[in-house]
Short mmCIF file of C-alpha atoms and ligand atoms in Angstrom, two decimals:
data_model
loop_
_atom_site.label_atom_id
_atom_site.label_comp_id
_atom_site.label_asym_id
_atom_site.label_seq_id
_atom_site.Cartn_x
_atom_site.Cartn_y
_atom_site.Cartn_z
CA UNK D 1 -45.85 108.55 12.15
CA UNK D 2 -42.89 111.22 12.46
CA UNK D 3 -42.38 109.99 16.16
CA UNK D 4 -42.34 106.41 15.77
CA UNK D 5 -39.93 106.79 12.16
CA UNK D 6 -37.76 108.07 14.68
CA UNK D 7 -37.97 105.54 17.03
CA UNK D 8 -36.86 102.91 14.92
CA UNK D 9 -34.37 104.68 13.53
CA UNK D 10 -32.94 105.48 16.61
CA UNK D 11 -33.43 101.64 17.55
CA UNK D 12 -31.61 100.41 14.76
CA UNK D 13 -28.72 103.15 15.43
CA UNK D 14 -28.76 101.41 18.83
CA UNK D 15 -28.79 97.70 17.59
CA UNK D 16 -25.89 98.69 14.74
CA UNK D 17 -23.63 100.08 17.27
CA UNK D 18 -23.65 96.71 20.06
CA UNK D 19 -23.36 94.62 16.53
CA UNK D 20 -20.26 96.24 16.30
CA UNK D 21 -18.97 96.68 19.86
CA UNK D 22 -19.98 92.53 20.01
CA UNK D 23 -17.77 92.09 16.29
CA UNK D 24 -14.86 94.34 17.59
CA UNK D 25 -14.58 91.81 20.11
CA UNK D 26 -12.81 88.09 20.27
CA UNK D 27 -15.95 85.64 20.82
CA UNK D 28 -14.53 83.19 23.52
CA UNK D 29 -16.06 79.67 25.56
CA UNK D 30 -14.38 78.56 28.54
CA UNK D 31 -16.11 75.20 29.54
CA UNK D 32 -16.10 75.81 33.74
CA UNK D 33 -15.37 78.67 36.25
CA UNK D 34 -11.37 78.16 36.66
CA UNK D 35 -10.84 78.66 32.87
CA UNK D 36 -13.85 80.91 32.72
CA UNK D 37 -11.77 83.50 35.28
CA UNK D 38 -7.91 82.45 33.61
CA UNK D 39 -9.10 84.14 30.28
CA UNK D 40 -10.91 86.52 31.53
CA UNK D 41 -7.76 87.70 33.00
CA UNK D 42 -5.86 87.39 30.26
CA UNK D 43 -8.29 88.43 27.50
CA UNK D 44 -9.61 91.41 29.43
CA UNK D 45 -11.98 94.29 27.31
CA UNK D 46 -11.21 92.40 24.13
CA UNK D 47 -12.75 89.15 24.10
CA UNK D 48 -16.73 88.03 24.85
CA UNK D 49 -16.82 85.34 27.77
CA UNK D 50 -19.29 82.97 27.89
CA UNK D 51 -18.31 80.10 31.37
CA UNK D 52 -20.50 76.84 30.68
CA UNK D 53 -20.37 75.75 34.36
CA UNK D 54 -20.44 78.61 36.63
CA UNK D 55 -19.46 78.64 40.20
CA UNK D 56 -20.05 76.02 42.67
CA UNK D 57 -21.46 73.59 39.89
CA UNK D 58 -20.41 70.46 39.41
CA UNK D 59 -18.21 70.15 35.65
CA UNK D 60 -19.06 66.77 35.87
CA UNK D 61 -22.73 66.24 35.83
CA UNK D 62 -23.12 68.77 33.38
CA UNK D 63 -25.68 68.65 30.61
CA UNK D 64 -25.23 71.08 27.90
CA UNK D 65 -28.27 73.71 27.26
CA UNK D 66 -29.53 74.58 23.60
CA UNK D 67 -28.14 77.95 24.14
CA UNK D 68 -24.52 76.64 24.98
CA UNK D 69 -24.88 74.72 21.25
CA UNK D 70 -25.81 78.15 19.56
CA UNK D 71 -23.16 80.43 21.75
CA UNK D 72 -20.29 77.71 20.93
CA UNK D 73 -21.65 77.86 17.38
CA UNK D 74 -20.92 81.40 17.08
CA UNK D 75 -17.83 81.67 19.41
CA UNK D 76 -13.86 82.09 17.77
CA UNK D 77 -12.30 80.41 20.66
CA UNK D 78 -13.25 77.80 23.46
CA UNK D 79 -11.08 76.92 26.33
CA UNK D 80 -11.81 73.34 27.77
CA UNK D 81 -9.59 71.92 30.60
CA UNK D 82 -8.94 68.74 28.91
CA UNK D 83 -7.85 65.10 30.31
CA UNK D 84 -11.46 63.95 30.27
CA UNK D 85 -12.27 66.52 32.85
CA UNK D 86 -15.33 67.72 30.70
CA UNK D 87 -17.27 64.20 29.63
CA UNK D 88 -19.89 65.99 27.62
CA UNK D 89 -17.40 68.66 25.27
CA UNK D 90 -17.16 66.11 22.53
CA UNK D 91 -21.04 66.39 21.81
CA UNK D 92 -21.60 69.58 22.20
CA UNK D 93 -18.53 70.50 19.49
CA UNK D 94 -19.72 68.17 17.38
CA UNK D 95 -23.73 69.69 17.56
CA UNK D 96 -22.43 73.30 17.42
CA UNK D 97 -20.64 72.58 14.21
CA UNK D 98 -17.98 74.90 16.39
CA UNK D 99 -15.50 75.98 13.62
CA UNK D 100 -12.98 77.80 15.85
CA UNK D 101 -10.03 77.98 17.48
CA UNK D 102 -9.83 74.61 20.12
CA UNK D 103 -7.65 75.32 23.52
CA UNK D 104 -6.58 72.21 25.68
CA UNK D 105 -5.44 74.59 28.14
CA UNK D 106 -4.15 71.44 30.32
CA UNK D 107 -1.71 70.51 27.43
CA UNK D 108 1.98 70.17 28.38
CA UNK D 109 1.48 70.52 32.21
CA UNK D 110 3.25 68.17 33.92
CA UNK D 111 0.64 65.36 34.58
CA UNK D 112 -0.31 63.22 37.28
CA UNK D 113 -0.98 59.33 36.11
CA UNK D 114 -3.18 57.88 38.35
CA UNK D 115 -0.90 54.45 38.36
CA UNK D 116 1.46 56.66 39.58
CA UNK D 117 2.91 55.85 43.32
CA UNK D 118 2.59 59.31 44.81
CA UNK D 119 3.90 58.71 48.61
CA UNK D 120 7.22 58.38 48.44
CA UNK D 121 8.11 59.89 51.98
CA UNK D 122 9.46 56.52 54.33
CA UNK D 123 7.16 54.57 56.64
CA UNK D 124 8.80 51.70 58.00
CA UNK D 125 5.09 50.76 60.35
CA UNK D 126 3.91 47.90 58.96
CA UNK D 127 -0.38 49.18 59.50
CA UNK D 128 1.11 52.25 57.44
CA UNK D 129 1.84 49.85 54.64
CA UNK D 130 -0.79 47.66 54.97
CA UNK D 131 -3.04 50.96 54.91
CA UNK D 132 -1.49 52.42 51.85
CA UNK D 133 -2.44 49.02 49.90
CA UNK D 134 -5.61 49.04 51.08
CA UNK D 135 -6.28 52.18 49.91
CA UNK D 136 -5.05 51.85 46.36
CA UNK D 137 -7.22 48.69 46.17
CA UNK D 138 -9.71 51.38 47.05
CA UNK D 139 -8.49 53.92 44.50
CA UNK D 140 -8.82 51.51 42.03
CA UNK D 141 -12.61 50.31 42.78
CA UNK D 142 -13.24 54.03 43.01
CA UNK D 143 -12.25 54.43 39.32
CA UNK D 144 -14.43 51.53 38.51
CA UNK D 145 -17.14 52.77 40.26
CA UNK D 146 -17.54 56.12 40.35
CA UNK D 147 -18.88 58.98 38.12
CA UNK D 148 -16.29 61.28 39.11
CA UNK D 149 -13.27 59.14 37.79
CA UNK D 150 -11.97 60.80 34.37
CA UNK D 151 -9.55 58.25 32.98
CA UNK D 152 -5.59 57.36 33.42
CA UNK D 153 -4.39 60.68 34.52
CA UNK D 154 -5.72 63.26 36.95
CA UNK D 155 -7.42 66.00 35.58
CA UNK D 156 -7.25 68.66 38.14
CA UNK D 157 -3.75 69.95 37.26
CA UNK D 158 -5.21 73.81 37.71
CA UNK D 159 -4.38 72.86 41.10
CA UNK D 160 -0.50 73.40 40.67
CA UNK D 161 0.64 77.12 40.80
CA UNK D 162 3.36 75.54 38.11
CA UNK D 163 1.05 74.16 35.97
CA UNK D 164 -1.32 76.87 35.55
CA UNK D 165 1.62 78.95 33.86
CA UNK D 166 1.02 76.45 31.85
CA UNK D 167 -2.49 77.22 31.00
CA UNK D 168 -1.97 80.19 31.02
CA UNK D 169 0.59 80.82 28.32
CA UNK D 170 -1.39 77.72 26.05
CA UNK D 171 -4.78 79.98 26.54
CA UNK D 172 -3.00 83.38 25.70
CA UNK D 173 -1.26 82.28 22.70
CA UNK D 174 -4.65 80.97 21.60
CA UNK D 175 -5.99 84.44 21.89
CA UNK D 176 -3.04 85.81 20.16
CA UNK D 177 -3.94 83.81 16.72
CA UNK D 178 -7.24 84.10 16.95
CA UNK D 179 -6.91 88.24 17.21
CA UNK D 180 -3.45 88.89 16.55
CA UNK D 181 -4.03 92.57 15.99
CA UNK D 182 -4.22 92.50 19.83
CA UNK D 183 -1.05 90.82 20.07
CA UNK D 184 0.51 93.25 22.69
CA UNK D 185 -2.57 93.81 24.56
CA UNK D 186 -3.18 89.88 25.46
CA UNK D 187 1.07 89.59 25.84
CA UNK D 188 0.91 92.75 28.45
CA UNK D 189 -1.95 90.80 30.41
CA UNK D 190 -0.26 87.52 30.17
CA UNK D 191 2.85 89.01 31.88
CA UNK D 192 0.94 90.71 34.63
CA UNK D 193 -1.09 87.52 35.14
CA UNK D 194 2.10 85.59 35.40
CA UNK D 195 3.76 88.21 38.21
CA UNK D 196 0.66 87.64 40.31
CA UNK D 197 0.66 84.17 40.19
CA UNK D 198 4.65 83.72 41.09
CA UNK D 199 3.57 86.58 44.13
CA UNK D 200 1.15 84.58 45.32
CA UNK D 201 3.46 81.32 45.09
CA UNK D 202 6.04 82.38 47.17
CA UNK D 203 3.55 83.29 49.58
CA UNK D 204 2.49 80.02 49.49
CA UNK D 205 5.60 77.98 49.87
CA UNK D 206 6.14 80.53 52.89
CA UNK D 207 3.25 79.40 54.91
CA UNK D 208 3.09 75.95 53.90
CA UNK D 209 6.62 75.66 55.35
CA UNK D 210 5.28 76.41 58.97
CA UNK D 211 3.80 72.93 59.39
CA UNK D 212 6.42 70.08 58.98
CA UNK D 213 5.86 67.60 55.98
CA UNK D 214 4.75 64.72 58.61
CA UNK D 215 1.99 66.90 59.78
CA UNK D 216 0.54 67.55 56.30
CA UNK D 217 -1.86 64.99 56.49
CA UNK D 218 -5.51 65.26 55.77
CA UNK D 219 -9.01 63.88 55.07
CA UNK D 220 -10.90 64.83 52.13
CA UNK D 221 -14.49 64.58 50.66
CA UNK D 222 -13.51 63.63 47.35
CA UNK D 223 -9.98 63.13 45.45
CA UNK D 224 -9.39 66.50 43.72
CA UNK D 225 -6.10 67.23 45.02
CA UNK D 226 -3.17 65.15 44.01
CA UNK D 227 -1.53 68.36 42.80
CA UNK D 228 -1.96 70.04 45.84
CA UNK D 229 -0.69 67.17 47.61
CA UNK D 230 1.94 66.62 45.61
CA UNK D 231 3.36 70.47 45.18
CA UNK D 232 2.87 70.99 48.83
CA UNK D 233 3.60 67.64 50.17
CA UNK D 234 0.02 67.10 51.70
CA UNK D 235 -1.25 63.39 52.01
CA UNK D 236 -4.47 63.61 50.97
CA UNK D 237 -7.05 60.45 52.07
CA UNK D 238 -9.92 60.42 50.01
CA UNK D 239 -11.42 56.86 49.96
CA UNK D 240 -14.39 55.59 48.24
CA UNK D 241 -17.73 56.86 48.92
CA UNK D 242 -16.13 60.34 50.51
CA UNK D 243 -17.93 62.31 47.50
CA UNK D 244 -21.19 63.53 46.39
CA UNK D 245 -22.01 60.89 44.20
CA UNK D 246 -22.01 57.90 46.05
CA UNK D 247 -23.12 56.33 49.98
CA UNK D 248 -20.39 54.61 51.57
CA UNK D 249 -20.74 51.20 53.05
CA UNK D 250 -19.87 50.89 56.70
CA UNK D 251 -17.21 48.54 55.81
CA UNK D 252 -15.55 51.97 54.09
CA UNK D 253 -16.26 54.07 56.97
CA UNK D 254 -14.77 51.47 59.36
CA UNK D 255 -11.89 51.09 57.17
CA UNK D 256 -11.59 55.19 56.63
CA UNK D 257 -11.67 55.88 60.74
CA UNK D 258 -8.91 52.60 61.21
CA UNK D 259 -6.53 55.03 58.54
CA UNK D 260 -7.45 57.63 60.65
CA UNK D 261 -5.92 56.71 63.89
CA UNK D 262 -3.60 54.63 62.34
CA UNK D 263 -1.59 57.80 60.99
CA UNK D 264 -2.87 59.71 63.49
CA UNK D 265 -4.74 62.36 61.14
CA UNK D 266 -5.96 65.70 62.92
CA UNK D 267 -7.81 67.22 60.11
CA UNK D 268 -11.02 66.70 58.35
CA UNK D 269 -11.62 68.73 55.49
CA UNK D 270 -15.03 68.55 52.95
CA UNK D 271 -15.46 70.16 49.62
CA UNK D 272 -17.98 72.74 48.46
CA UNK D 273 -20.04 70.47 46.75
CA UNK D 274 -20.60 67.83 49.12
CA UNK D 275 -22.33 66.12 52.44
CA UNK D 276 -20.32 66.64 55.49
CA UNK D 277 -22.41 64.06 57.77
CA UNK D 278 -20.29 61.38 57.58
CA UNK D 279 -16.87 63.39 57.74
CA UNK D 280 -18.61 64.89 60.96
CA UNK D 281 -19.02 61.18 61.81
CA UNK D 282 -15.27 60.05 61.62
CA UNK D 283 -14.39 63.23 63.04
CA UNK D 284 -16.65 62.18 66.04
CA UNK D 285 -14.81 58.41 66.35
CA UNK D 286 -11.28 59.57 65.64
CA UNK D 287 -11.23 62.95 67.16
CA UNK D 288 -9.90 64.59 64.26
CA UNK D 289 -10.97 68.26 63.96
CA UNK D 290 -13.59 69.24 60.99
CA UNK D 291 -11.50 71.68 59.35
CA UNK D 292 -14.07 73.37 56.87
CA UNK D 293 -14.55 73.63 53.25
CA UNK D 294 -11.83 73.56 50.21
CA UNK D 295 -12.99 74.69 46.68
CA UNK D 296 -12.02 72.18 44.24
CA UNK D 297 -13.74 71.84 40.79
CA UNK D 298 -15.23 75.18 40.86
CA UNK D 299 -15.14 78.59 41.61
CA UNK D 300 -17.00 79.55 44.89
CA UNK D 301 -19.70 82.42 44.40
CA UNK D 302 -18.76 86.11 44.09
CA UNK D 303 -19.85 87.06 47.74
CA UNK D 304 -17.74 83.48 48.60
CA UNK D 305 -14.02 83.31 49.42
CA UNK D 306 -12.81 81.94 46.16
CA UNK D 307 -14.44 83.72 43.45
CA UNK D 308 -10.80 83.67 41.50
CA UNK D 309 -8.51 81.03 40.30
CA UNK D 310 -5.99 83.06 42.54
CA UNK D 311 -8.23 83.42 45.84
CA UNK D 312 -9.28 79.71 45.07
CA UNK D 313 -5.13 78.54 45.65
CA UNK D 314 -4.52 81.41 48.75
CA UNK D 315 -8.25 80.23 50.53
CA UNK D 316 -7.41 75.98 49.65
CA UNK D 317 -3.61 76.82 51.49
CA UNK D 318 -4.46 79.52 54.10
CA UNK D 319 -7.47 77.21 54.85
CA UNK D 320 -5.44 73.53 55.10
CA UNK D 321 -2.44 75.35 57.18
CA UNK D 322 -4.30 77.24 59.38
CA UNK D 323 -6.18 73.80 60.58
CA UNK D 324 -3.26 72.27 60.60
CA UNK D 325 -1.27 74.55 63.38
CA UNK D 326 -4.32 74.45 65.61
CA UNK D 327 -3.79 70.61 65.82
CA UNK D 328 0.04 71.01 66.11
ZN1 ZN P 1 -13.13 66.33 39.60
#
């Protein structure tokens, strides 16, 4: 019995020393893959990440797992976008009897509301105006209708390079009171995280410049960039049906390929998570170019082009600009 004493003892040296590795360590839920990668940048080696919807999943059609209820349980901090983005958080707080630290990493960003007018640039063609009112009748059925809509303001603001400072300050001073004997650790991280992210903005604003504002118009699958569009000056056309939810009638797909040629759009683009037949389709009547995928609600896979909040913005812009100056 000498050999197997030793064994246990050896397994419970084993067991005591990841209890305390997992103590030493900040317990912290991020509710999808954008925040999920933010604090993992900015809580490095001292915090435990658990991401509720990983990459390429769909935020919101998510139903929460018995073993999110117990990790949320046990966790010190969660991270949750905020703005209605994530439907199902409220339940699973309340069924985790979660007694930590809450992050609305969205809160104080600057906001879009969706009753908002958002093109502001001059059209004086009458089928551009008659087009644009058409198409917030549509926005406003889409609300209505569809699953994805989250309420009065759009929740995508991680799509703004100036917003996610942001999040990013909100989620590191949340990290800072929950383990504030790591204060200088998480404020190091913060600042590094903030130099990469103005680096990687001025690169930005560089390239979009090479396409004028008039030529920044696109189609998309679903409506998921209003920051985008309104940071970079894009137009973004997303009417109803364009998503993974929900079959367009042909009366939207007639009305979607008259917008088309009426402001003579070039480029087609379609989301990771969704059908491209019937943007193939317009692209087919209009003889606007497919211009390939955008990642909008999610991370792409690691082996994927936007595995980081970071490579997410650079792939979205290189990917829109590069389109766009082939249709020049
Ligand atoms: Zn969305």
């Amino acid at each position: 019995m000498k050999l197997s004493s030793k064994f246990s003892g050896f397994v419970l040296a084993f067991l005591c020393s990841s209890l305390t590795l997992a103590a030493d360590k900040l317990s912290v839920v991020a509710s999808f893959s954008v925040l999920g990668d933010i604090t993992k940048e900015l809580g490095g080696d001292k915090i435990a990440l658990t991401t509720l919807v990983g990459p390429n999943q769909d935020s919101h059609v998510y139903s929460p797992t018995p073993f999110d209820v117990q990790t949320l349980a046990k966790s010190d901090v969660m991270v949750i976008n905020g703005l209605s983005f994530e439907g199902w958080i409220t339940r699973l707080e309340q069924s985790s009897g979660f007694k930590g630290l809450r992050v609305v990493a969205s809160k104080g960003a600057d906001i879009i509301e969706f009753n908002e007018e958002h093109h502001e640039e001059e059209h004086d063609d009458e089928e551009y105006e008659k087009n644009e009112h058409e198409k917030h009748q549509q926005s406003a059925a889409h609300k209505d209708q569809d699953e994805h809509s989250h309420g009065d303001q759009d929740p995508h603001a991680w799509h703004s390079l100036a917003n996610i400072r942001v999040y990013i300050n909100n989620i590191s001073a949340a990290l800072i009171t929950a383990d504030a004997a790591n204060k200088d650790y998480y404020q190091v991280k913060r600042q590094a995280y903030l130099a990469k992210v103005d680096a990687l903005g001025k690169r930005l604003a560089a390239k979009v410049a090479t396409v004028p504002v008039a030529q920044r118009q696109v189609i998309i699958s679903h409506d998921a960039f209003g920051y985008l569009g309104r940071d970079y000056h894009f137009s973004f056309l997303a009417p109803v049906g364009l998503n993974t939810q929900m079959k367009p009638s042909a009366a939207d797909v007639a009305l979607l390929i008259r917008q088309v040629k009426a402001q003579n759009i070039k480029a087609l683009f379609v989301e990771n998570v969704s059908d491209d037949r019937l943007i193939k389709q317009i692209g087919r009547e209009t003889g606007a170019k497919l211009g390939g995928h955008l990642y909008s609600d999610a991370l792409s896979a690691k082996n994927e082009p936007a595995a980081t909040y970071l490579k997410m913005m650079e792939y979205n812009i290189d990917t829109l600009i590069d389109e766009l100056q082939k249709v020049l």
